[in-house]
Coordinates of C-alpha atoms in Angstrom, one line a residue:
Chain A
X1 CA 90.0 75.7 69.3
X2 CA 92.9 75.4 67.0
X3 CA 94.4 78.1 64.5
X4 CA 96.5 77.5 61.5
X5 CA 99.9 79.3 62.9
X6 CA 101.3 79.6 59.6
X7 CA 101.2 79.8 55.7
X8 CA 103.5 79.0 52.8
X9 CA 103.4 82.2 50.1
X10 CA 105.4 82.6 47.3
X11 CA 107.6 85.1 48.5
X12 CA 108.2 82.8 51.9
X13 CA 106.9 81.5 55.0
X14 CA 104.1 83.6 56.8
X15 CA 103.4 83.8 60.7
X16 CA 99.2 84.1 61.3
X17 CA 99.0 86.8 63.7
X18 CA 95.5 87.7 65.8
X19 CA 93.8 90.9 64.9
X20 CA 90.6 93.0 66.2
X21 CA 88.4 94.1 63.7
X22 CA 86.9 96.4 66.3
X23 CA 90.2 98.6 67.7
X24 CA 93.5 97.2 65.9
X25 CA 94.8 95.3 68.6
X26 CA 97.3 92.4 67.6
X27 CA 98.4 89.4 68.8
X28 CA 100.1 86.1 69.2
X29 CA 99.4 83.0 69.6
X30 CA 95.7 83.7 67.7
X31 CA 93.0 83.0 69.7
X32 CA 89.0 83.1 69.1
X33 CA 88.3 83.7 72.5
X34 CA 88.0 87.6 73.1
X35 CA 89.8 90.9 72.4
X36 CA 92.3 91.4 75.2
X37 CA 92.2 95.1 74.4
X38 CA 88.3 96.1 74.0
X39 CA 86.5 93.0 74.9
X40 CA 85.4 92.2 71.6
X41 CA 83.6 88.8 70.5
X42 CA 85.2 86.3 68.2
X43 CA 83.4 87.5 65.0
X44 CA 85.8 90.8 65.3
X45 CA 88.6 88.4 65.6
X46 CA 90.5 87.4 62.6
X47 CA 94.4 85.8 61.4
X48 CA 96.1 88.0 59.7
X49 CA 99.0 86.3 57.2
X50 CA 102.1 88.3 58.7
X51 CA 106.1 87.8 56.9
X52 CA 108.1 85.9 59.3
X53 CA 110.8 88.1 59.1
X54 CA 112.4 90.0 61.8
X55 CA 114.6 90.1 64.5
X56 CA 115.6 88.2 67.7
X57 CA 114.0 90.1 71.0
X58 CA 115.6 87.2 72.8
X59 CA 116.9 83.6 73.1
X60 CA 117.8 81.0 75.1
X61 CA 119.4 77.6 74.8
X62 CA 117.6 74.6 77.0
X63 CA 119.5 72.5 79.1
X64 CA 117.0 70.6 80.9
X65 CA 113.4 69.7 80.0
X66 CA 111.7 66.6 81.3
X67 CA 110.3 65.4 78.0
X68 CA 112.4 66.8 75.1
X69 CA 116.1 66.2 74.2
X70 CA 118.4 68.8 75.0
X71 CA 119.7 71.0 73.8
X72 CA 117.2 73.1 72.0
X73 CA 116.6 77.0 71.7
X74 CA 113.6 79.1 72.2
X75 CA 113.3 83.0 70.7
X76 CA 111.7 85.5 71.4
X77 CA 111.2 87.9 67.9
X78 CA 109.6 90.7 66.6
X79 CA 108.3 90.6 63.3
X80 CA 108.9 93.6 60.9
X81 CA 105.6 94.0 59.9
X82 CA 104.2 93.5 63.7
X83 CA 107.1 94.9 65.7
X84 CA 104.6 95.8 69.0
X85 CA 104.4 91.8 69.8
X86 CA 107.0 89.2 70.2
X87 CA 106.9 85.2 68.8
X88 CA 108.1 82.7 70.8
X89 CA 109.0 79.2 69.0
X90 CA 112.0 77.6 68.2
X91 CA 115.5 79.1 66.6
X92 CA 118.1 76.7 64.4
X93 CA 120.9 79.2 64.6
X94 CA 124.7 79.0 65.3
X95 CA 125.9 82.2 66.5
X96 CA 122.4 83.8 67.8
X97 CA 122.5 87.5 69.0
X98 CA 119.9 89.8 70.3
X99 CA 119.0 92.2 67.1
X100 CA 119.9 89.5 64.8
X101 CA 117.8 89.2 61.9
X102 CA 116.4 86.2 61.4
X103 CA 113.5 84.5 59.1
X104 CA 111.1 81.7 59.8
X105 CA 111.3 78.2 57.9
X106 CA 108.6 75.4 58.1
X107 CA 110.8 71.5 58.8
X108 CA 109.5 68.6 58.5
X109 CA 108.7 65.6 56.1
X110 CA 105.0 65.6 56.4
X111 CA 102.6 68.2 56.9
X112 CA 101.6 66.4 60.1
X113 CA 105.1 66.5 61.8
X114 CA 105.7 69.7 60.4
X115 CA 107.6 72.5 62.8
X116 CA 108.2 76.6 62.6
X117 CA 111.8 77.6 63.8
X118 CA 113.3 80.7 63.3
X119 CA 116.7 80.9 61.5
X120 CA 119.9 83.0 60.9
X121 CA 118.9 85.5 58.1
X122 CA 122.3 86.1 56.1
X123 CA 120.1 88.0 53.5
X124 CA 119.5 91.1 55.5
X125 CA 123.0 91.3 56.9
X126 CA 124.9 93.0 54.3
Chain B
X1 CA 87.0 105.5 96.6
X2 CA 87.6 105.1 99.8
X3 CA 89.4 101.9 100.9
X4 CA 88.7 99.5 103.5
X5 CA 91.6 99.8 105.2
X6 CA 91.1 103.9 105.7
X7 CA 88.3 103.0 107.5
X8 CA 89.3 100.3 109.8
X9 CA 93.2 99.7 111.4
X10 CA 93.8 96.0 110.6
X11 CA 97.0 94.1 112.9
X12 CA 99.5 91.1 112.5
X13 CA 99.3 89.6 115.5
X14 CA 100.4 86.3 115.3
X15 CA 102.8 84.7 112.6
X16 CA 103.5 80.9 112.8
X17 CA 106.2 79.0 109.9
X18 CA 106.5 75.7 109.5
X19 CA 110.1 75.5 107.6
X20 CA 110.4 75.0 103.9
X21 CA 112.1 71.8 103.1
X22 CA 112.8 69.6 100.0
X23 CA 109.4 67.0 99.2
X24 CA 109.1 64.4 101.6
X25 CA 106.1 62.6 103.4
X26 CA 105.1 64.8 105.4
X27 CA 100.9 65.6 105.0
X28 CA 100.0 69.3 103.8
X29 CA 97.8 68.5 107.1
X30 CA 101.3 68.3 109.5
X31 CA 102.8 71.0 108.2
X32 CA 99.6 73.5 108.1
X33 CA 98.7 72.5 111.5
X34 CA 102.3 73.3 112.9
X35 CA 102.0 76.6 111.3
X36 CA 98.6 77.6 112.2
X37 CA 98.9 76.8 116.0
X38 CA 102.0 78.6 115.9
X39 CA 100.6 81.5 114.8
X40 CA 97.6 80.9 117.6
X41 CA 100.4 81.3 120.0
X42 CA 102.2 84.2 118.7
X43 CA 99.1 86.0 119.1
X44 CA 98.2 84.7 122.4
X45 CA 95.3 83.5 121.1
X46 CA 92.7 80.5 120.5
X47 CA 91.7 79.2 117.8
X48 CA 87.8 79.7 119.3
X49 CA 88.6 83.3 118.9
X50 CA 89.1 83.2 115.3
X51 CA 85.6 84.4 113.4
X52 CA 87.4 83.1 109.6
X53 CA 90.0 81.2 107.7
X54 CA 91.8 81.6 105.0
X55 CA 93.9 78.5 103.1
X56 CA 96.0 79.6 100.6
X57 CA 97.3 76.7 98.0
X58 CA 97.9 75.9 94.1
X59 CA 98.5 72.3 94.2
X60 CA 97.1 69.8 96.8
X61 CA 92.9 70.5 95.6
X62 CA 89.4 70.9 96.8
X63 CA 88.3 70.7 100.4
X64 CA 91.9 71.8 102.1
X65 CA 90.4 74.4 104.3
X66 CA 87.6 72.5 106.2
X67 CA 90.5 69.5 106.5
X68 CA 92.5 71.2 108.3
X69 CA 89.8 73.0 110.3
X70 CA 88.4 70.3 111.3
X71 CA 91.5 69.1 113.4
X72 CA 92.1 72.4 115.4
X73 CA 88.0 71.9 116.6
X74 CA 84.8 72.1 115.0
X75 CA 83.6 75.5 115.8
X76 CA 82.0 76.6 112.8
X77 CA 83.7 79.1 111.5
X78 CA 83.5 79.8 107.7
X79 CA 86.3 78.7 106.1
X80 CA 87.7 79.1 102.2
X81 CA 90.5 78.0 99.9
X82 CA 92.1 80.5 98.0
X83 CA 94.2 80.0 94.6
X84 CA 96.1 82.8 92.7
X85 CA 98.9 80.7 91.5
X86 CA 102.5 81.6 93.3
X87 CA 100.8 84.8 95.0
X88 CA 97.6 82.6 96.6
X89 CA 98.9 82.8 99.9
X90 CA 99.5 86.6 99.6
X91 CA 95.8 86.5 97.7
X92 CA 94.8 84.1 101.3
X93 CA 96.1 87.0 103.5
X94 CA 94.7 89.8 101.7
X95 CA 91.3 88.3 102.0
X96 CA 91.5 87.2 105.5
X97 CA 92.6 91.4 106.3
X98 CA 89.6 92.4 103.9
X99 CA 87.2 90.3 106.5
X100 CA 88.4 92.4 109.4
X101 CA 88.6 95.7 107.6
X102 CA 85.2 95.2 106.4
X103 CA 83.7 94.6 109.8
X104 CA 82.7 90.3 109.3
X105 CA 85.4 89.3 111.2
X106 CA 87.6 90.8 114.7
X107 CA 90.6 87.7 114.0
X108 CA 90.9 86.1 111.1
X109 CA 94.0 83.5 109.9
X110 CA 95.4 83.3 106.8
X111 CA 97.5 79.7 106.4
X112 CA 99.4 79.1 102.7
X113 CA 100.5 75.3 102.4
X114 CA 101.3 73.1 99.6
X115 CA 103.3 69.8 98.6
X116 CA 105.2 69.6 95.4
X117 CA 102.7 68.2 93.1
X118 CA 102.3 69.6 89.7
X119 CA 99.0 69.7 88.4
X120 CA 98.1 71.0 85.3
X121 CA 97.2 74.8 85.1
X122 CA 94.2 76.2 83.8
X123 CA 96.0 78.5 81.5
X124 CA 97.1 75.6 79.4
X125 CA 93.4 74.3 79.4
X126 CA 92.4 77.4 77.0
X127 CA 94.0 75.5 74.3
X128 CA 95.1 77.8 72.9
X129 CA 97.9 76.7 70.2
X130 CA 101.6 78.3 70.0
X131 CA 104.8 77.7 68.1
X132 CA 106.7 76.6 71.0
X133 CA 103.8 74.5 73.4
X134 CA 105.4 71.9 75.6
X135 CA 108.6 73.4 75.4
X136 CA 108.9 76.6 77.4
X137 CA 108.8 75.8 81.4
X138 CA 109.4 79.0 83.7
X139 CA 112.7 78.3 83.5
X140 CA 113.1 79.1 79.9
X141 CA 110.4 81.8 80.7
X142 CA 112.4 83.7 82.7
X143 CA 115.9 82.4 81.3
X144 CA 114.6 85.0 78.2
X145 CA 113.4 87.9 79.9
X146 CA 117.1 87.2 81.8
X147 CA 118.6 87.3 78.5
X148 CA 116.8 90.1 77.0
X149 CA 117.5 92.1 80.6
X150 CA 121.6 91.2 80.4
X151 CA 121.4 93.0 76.8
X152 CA 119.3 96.4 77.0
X153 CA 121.6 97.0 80.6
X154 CA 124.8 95.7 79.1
X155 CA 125.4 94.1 82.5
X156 CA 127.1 90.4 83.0
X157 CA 125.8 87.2 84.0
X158 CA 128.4 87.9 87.0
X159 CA 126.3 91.3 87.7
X160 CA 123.2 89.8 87.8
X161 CA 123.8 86.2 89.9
X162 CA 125.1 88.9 93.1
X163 CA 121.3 89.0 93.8
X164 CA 121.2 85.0 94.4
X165 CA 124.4 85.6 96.3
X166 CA 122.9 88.3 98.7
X167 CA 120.2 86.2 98.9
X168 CA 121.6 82.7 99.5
X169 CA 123.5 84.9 102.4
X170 CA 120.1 85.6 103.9
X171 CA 118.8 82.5 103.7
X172 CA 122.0 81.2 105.3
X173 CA 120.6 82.9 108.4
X174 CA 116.7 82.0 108.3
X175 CA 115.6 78.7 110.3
X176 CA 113.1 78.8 108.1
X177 CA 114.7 79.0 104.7
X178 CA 114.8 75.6 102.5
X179 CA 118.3 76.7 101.8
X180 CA 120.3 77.6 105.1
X181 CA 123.3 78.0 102.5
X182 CA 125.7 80.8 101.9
X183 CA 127.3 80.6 98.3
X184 CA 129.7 82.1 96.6
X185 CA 129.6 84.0 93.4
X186 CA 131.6 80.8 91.5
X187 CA 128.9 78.8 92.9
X188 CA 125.9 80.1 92.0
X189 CA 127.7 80.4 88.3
X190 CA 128.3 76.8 88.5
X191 CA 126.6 74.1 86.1
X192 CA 124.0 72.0 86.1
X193 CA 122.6 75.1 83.4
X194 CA 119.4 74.8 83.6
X195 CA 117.5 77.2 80.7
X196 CA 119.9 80.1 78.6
X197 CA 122.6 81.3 81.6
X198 CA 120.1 80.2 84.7
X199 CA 122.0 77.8 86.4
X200 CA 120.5 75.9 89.7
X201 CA 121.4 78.6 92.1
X202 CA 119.8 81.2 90.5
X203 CA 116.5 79.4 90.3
X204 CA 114.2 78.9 93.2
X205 CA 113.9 75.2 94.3
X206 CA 111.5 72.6 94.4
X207 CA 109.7 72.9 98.1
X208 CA 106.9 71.9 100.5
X209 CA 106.0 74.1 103.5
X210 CA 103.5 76.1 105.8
X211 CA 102.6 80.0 107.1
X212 CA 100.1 81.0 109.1
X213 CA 99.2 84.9 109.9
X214 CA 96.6 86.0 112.4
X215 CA 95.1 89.2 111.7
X216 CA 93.0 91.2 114.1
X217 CA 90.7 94.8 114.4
X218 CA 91.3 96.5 117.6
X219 CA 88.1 94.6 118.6
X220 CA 89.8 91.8 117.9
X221 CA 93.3 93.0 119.8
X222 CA 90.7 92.9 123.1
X223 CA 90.2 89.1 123.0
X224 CA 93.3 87.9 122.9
X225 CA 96.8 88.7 124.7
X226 CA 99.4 89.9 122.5
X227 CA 101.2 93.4 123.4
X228 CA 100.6 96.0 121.2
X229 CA 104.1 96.3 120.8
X230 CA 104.2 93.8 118.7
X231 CA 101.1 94.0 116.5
X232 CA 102.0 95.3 112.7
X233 CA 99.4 97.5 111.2
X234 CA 98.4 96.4 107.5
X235 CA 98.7 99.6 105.5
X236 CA 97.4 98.6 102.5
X237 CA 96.3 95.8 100.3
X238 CA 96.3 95.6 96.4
X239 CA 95.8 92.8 94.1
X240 CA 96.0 93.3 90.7
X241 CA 95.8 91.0 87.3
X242 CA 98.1 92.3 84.6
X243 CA 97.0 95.8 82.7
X244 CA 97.0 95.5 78.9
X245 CA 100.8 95.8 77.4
X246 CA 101.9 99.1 76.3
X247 CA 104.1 100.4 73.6
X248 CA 106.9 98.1 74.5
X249 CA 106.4 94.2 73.2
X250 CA 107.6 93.1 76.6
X251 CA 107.3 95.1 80.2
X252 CA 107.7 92.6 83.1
X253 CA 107.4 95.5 85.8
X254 CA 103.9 97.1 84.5
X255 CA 102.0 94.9 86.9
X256 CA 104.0 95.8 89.9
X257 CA 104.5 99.3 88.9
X258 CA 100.6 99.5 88.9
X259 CA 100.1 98.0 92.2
X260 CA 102.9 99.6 94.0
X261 CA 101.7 103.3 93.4
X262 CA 98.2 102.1 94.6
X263 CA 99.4 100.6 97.6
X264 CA 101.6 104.0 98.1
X265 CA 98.6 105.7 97.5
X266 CA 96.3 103.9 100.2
X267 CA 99.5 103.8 102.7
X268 CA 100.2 107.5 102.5
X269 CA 104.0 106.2 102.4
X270 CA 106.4 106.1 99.3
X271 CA 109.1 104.0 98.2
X272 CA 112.0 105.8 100.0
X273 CA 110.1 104.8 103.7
X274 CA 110.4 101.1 102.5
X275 CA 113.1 99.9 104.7
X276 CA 112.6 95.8 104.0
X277 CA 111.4 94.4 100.7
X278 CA 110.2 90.9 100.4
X279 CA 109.6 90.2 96.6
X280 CA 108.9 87.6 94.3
X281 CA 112.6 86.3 93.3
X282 CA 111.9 82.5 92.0
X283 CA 114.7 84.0 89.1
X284 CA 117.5 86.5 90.1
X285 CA 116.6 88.6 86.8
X286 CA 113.1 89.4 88.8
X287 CA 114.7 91.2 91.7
X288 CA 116.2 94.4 89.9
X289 CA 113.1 94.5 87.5
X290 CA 110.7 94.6 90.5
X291 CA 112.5 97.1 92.6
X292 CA 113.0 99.4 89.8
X293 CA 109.2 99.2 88.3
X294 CA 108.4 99.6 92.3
X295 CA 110.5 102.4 92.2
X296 CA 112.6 101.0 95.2
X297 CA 115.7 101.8 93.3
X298 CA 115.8 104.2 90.4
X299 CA 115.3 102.8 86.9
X300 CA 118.5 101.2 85.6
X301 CA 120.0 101.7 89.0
X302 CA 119.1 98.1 90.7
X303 CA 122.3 96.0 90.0
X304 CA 124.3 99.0 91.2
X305 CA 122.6 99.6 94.3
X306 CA 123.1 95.4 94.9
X307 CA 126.7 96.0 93.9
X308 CA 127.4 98.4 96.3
X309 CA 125.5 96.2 99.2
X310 CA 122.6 98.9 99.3
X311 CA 120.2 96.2 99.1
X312 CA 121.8 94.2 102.3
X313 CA 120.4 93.2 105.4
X314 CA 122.1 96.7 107.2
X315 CA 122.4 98.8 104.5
X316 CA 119.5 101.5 102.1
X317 CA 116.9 99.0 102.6
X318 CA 116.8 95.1 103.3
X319 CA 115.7 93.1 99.7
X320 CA 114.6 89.5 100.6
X321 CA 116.3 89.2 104.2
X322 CA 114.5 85.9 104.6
X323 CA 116.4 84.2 101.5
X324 CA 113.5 85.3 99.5
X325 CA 112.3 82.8 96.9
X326 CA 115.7 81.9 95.9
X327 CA 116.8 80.6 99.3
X328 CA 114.0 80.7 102.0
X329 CA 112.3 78.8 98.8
X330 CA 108.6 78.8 97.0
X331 CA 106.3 76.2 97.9
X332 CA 103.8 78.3 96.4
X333 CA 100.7 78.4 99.0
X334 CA 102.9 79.4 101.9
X335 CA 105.0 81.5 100.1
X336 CA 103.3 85.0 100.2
X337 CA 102.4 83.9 103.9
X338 CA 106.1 83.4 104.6
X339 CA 106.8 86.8 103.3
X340 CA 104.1 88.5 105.3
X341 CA 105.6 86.5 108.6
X342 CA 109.3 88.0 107.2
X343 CA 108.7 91.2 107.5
X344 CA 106.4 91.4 110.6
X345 CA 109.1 89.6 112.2
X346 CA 111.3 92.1 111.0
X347 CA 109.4 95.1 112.0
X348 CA 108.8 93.8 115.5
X349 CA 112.7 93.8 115.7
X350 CA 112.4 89.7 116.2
X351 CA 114.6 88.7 113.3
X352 CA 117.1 87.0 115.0
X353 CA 120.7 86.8 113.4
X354 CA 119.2 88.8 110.2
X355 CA 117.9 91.6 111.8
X356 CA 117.6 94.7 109.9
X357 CA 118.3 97.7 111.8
X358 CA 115.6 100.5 112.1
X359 CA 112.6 98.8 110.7
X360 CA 109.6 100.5 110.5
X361 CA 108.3 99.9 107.0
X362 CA 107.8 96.7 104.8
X363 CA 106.2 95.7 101.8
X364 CA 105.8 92.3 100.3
X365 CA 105.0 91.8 96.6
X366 CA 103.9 88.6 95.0
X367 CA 103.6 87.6 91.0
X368 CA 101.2 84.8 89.9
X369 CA 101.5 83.1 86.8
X370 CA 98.6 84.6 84.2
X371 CA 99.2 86.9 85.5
X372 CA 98.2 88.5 88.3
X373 CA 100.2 90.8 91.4
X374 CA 99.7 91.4 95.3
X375 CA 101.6 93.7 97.4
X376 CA 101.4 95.0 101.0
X377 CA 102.6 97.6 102.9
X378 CA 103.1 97.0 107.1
X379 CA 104.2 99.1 109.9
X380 CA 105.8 98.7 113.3
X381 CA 104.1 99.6 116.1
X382 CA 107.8 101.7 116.5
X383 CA 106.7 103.9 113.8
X384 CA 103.5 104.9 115.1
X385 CA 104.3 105.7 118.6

């Protein structure tokens, strides 16, 4: 069971976020399996195409992983537009702070090796 | 509804630890069996007496309770494995006191062993893809939460690595503790960093280990020959999975706030009779987080209370006296036993070198990955004289 986890609009990158049909509940990563919240099957279930925009919950550098080089940093964010849940994935990001605003960017050559990270959002900081 | 343990008085009689140590050849088989005839003979019993078993473990697979059955004798009894992640020893002994409060069983044991193998969860298996899979181990789990915990109390990493000091200081004093340790505050800060500021002392190691409890009715008290002076009444029992988040995006107490005021509720006791606290502390961040949503210490009062050595062996109330995950260690199918063995060992005034003073009331609380939580509330038989 696989979701798309993101989409390229006009106006910038979009996260897919899980939503019941049935009572409003959201969430992230999607997932076809049931509604955490009322129990409801997967034809209530849908991705909804959220902005990636938002702020840094939390982050933290890693230092040792047994597969991956080090370093690299994982976030925690809240999206503007969902604000109740928070993303984990990667962050690119020099000087991160907690409240920060960042935005999301898709990396990569190929579709195929294509990555989400969060970045620093200069934009919104004036 | 009434609970099971209103009805009938379940005991501790018999605790049995095989100590935690780094991986090494040992057999999950050696180091259960040491545990579980240990506990045998703290309770002055035989294993004939028991009427079920209980085998707590997340790693080593099928078929672990009737192996190690089968060395003690072949009586017969019924015997089952129990898994609930970190808390499936807790999940092990909860079960085995459900037997004797629900009238199938007089003496039951609970054992929790475990090597450190690392098979791959079922949680993973829902394939269920994120933006960060592969690369978030607990470490970085709980290296955010530690993060995210440092900024909303505007407290330092110095503030928060006391509690792996306090608890590297009890461990120091454990036999059974993996880490028999004490460390200073520029210690634990010390590199290797591990995940965001977690460096190696403030995450709980890599471990193997056993516990056994024996748990009895007052039928069961009859058969075998421990004094009464040293049996510890179970006072309640909850398990719980995690409730449904609320308006917060992240609230890593709402699990053990749940289960604490139900296990209140079934002990008739609150949170100010606790006087030792055995919790789940694989991270230092969890220790202030659980007392607080246990309401232990007051919200946004925790680090304080640890600064002002409140949460000592000898002072409020004793947090983690046996090293607690951070020192005593987590080999995951013992650990919730080892905890239960703490604090009965505790509250029969038998902690040697760690003792704290005035014991009457314990609880241990467990988290499993999932997620799921288990606490219990004992009592001296001090208190109830």
């Amino acid at each position: 069971m696989t979701e798309a986890l993101w989409a390229t609009y006009e106006n910038g990158p979009h996260l897919m976020v899980g939503r019941c049909q049935g009572c409003g509940y959201r969430f992230h990563p999607p997932q076809q399996y049931g509604c955490e919240a009322c129990g409801a099957t997967d034809d209530s279930l849908e991705s909804i195409a959220v902005p990636a925009r938002g702020e840094l919950f939390s982050f933290a550098t890693v230092h040792l992983h047994p597969t991956e080089p080090t370093p690299f940093t994982i976030a925690l964010t809240t999206l503007d537009d969902a604000p109740e849940i928070v993303i984990e994935s990667r962050l690119d990001h020099a000087e991160p702070r907690i409240g920060g605003r960042v935005r999301g960017e898709i990396r990569g050559d190929s579709p195929d090796d294509a990555v989400f990270c969060f970045v620093d959002d200069e934009q919104e900081q004036s | 509804m009434s609970t099971p343990l209103q009805d009938r008085t379940v005991y501790v009689v018999g605790v049995g630890t095989h100590p935690y140590h780094r991986p090494d050849g040992r057999t999950y088989v050696s180091m259960g069996l040491d545990a579980m005839r240990s506990a045998l003979s703290d309770a002055q019993a035989a294993w004939l007496d028991l009427d079920a078993l209980h085998v707590g473990s997340g790693k080593i697979g099928m078929a672990a309770a009737p192996t190690l059955a089968r060395f003690l004798g072949r009586t017969g009894l019924p015997v089952v494995q129990v898994e609930s992640a970190s808390a499936s020893g807790s999940v092990a002994f909860r079960q085995a006191v459900l037997d004797v409060a629900g009238g199938t069983a007089d003496l039951a044991m609970a054992v929790g062993v475990d090597k450190a193998e690392f098979p791959p969860d079922a949680v993973g298996k829902a394939e269920i893809a994120g933006l960060a899979d592969g690369l978030v181990e607990f470490t970085t789990m709980f290296a955010l939460k530690t993060q995210r915990f440092l900024h909303e109390r505007s407290a330092s990493v110095e503030d928060l690595a006391q509690v792996a000091v306090k608890n590297h200081a009890n461990g120091a004093l454990n036999p059974f503790a993996q880490r028999q340790k004490a460390r200073t505050l520029e210690e634990v800060l010390a590199p290797p960093f591990i995940s965001g500021p977690l460096t190696r002392l403030q995450c709980t190691p890599v471990g193997e280990g056993a516990a056994a409890v024996v748990v009895a009715s007052e039928e069961g008290l009859r058969r075998i020959g421990v004094a009464r002076s040293r049996c510890v009444k179970v006072l309640s029992s909850v398990h719980m999975s995690e409730p449904l988040r609320g308006q917060a995006p992240v609230d890593d107490g709402a699990a053990s706030r749940a289960a604490s005021r139900a296990a209140y509720e079934e002990a008739g006791v609150g949170p100010d009779d606790v006087d030792v606290v055995e919790l789940h502390d694989a991270f230092t961040v969890e220790e202030p987080v659980y007392l607080e949503a246990m309401g232990i210490c007051r919200p946004g009062e925790a680090l304080a209370d640890l600064g002002r050595g409140d949460l000592d062996i000898g002072g409020r109330i004793a947090v983690s006296p046996s090293g607690g995950l951070l020192a005593m260690g987590h080999p995951v199918g013992p650990t919730g036993i080892g905890q239960v063995s703490e604090v009965v060992r505790q509250l029969r005034a038998e902690a040697e070198g760690r003792q704290h003073p005035g014991a009457r009331t314990a609880l241990t609380q467990m988290v499993g990955v999932g997620g799921v939580c288990t606490i219990h509330l004992l009592q001296s038989a001090a208190a109830r004289d």
